[in-house]
mmCIF file of N, CA and C in Angstrom:
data_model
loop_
_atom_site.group_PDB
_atom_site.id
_atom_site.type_symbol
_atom_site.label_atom_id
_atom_site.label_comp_id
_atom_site.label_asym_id
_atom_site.label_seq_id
_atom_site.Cartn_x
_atom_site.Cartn_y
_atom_site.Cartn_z
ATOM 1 N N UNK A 173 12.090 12.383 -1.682
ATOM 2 C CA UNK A 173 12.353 12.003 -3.048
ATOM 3 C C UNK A 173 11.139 11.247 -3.587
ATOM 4 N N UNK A 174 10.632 11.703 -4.698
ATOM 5 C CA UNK A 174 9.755 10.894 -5.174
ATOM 6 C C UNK A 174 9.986 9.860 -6.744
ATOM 7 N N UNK A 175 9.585 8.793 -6.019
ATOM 8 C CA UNK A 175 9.933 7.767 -7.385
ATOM 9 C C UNK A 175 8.646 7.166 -8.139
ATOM 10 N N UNK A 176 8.979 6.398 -9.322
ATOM 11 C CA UNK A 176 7.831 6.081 -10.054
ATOM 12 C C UNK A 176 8.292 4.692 -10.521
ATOM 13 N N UNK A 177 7.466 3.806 -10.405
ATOM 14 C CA UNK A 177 7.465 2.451 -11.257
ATOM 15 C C UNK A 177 7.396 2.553 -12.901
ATOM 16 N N UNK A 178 8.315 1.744 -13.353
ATOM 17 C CA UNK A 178 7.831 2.302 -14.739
ATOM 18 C C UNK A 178 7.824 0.656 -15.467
ATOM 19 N N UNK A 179 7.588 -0.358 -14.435
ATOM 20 C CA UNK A 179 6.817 -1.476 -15.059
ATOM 21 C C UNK A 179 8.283 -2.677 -14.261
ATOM 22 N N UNK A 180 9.338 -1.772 -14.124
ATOM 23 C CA UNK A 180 10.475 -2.473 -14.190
ATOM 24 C C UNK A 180 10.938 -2.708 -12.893
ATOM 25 N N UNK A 181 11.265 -1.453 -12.768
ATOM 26 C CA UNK A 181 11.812 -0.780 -11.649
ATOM 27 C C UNK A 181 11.469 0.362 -10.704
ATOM 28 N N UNK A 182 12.264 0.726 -9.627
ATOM 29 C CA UNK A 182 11.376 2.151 -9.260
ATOM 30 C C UNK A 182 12.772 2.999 -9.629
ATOM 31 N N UNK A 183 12.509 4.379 -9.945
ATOM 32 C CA UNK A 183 13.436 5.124 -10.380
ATOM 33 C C UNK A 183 12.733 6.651 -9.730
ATOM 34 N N UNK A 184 13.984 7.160 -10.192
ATOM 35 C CA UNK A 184 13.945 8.516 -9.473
ATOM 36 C C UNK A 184 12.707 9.564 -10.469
ATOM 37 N N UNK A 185 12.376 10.215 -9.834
ATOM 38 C CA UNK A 185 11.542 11.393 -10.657
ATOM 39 C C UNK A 185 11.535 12.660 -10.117
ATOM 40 N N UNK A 186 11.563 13.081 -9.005
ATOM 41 C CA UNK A 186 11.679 14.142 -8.640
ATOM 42 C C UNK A 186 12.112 14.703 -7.014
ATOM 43 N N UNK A 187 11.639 15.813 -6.334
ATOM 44 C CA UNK A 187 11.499 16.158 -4.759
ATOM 45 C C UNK A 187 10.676 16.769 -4.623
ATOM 46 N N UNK A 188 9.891 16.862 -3.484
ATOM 47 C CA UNK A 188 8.692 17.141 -2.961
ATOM 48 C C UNK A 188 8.923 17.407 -1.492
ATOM 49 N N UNK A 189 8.706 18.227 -0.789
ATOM 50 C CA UNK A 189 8.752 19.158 0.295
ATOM 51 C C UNK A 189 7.968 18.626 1.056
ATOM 52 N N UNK A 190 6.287 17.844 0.818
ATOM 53 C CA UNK A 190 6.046 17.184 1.391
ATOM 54 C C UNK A 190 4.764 16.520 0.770
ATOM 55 N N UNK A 191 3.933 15.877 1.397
ATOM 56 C CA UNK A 191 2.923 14.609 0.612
ATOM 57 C C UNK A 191 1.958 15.428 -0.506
ATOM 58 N N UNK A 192 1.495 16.977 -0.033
ATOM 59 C CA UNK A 192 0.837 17.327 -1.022
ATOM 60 C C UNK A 192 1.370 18.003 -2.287
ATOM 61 N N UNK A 193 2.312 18.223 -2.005
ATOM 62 C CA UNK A 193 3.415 18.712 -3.191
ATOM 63 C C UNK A 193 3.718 17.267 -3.801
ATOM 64 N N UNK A 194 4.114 16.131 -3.482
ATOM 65 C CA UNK A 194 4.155 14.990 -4.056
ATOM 66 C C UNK A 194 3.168 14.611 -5.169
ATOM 67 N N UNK A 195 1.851 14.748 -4.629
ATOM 68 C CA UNK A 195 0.775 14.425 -5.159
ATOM 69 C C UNK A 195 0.315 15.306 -6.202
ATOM 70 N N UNK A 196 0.916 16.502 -5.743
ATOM 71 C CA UNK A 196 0.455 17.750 -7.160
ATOM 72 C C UNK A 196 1.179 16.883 -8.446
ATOM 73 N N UNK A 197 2.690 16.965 -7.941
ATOM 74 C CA UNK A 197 3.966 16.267 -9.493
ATOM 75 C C UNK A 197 3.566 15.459 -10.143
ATOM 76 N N UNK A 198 2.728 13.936 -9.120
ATOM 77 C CA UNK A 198 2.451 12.483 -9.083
ATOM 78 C C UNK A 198 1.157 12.642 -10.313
ATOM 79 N N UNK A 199 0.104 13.478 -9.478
ATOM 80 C CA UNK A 199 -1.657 13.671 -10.056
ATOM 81 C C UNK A 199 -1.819 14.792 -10.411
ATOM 82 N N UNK A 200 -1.041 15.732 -11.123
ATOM 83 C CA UNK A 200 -1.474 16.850 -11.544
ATOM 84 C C UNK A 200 -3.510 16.788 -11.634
ATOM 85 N N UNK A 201 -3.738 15.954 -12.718
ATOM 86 C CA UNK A 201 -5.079 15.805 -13.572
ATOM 87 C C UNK A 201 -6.112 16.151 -12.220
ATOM 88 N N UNK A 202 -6.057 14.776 -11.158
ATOM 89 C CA UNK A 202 -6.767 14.910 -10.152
ATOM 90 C C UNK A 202 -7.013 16.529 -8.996
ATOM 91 N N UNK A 203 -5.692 17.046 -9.630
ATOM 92 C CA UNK A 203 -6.588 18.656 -8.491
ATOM 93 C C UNK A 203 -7.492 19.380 -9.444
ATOM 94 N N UNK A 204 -7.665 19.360 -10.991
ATOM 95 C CA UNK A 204 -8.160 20.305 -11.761
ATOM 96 C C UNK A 204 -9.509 19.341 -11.742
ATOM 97 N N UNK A 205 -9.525 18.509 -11.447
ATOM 98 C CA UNK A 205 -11.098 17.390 -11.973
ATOM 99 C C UNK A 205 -11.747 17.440 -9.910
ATOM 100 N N UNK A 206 -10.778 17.730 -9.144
ATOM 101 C CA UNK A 206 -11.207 17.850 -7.768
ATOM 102 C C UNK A 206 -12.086 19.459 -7.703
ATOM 103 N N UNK A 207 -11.140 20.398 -7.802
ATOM 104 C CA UNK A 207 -11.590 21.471 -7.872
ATOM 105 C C UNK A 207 -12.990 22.238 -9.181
ATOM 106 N N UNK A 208 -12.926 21.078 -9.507
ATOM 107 C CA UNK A 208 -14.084 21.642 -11.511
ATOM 108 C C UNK A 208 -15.464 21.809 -10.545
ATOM 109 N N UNK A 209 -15.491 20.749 -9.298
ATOM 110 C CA UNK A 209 -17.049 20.905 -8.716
ATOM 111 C C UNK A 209 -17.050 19.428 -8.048
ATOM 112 N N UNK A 210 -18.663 19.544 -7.509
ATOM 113 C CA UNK A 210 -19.077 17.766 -7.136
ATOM 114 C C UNK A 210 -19.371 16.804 -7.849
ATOM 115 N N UNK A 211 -19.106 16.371 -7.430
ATOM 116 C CA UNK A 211 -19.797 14.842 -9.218
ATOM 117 C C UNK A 211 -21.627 14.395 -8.804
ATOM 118 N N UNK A 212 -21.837 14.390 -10.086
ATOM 119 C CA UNK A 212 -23.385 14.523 -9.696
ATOM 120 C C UNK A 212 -24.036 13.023 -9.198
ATOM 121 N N UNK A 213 -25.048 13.353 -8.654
ATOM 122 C CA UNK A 213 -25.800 12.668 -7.914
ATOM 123 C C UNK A 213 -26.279 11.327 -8.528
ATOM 124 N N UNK A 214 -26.729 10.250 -8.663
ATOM 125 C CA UNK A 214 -26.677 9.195 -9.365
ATOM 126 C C UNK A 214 -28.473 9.526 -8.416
ATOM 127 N N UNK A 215 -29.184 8.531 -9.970
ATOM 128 C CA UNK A 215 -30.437 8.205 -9.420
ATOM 129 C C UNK A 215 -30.583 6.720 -8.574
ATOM 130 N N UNK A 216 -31.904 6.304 -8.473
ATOM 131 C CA UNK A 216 -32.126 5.144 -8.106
ATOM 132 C C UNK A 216 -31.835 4.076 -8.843
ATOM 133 N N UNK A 217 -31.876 3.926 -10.145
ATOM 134 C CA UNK A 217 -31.047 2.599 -10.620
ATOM 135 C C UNK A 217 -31.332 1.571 -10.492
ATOM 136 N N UNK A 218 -31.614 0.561 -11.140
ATOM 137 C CA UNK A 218 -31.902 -0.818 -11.284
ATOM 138 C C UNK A 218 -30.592 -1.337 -11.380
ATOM 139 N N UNK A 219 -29.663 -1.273 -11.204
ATOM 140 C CA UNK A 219 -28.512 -2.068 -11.995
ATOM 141 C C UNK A 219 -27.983 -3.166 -11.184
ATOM 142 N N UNK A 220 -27.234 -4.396 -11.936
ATOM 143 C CA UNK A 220 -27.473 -5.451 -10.917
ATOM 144 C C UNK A 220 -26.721 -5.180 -9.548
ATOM 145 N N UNK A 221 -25.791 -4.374 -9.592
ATOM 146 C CA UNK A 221 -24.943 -4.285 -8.049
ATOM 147 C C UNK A 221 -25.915 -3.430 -7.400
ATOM 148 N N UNK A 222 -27.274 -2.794 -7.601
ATOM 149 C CA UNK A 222 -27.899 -2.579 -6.787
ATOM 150 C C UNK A 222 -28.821 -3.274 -5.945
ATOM 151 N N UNK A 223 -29.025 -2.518 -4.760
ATOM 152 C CA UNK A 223 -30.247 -3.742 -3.558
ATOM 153 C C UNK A 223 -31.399 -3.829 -4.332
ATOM 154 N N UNK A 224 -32.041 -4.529 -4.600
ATOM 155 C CA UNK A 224 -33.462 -4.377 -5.218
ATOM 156 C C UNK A 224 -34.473 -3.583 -3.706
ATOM 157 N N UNK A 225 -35.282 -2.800 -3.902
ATOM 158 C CA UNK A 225 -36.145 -1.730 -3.409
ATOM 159 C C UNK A 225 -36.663 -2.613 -2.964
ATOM 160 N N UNK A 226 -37.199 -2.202 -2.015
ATOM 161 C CA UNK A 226 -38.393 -3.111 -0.739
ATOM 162 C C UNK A 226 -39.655 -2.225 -0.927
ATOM 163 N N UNK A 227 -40.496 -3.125 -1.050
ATOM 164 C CA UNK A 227 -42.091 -2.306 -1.715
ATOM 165 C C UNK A 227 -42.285 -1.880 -0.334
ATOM 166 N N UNK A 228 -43.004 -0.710 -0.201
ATOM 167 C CA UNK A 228 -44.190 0.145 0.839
ATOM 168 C C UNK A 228 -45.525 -0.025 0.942
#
């Protein structure tokens, strides 16, 4: 049985056969944005949560 919080409570929403069938009902969005491709590559970046580069 799969349930959902809806701020309050948990309540009923549906059945699911098993975790990935759950997750289809739960995340539809996430298999069509999984399957679209890879997410692209990020450059080197200055940004502050990055390590600052060690000179050569």
């Amino acid at each position: 049985m799969i349930q959902r919080w809806n701020g309050h409570v948990w309540e009923p929403h549906g059945f699911a056969a098993d975790l990935t069938e759950a997750r289809r009902v739960l995340f539809p969005d996430t298999e069509a944005a999984r399957s679209s491709g890879l997410a692209p590559k990020l450059g080197p970046g200055t940004g502050k949560h990055r390590k600052p580069q060690t000179p050569r």
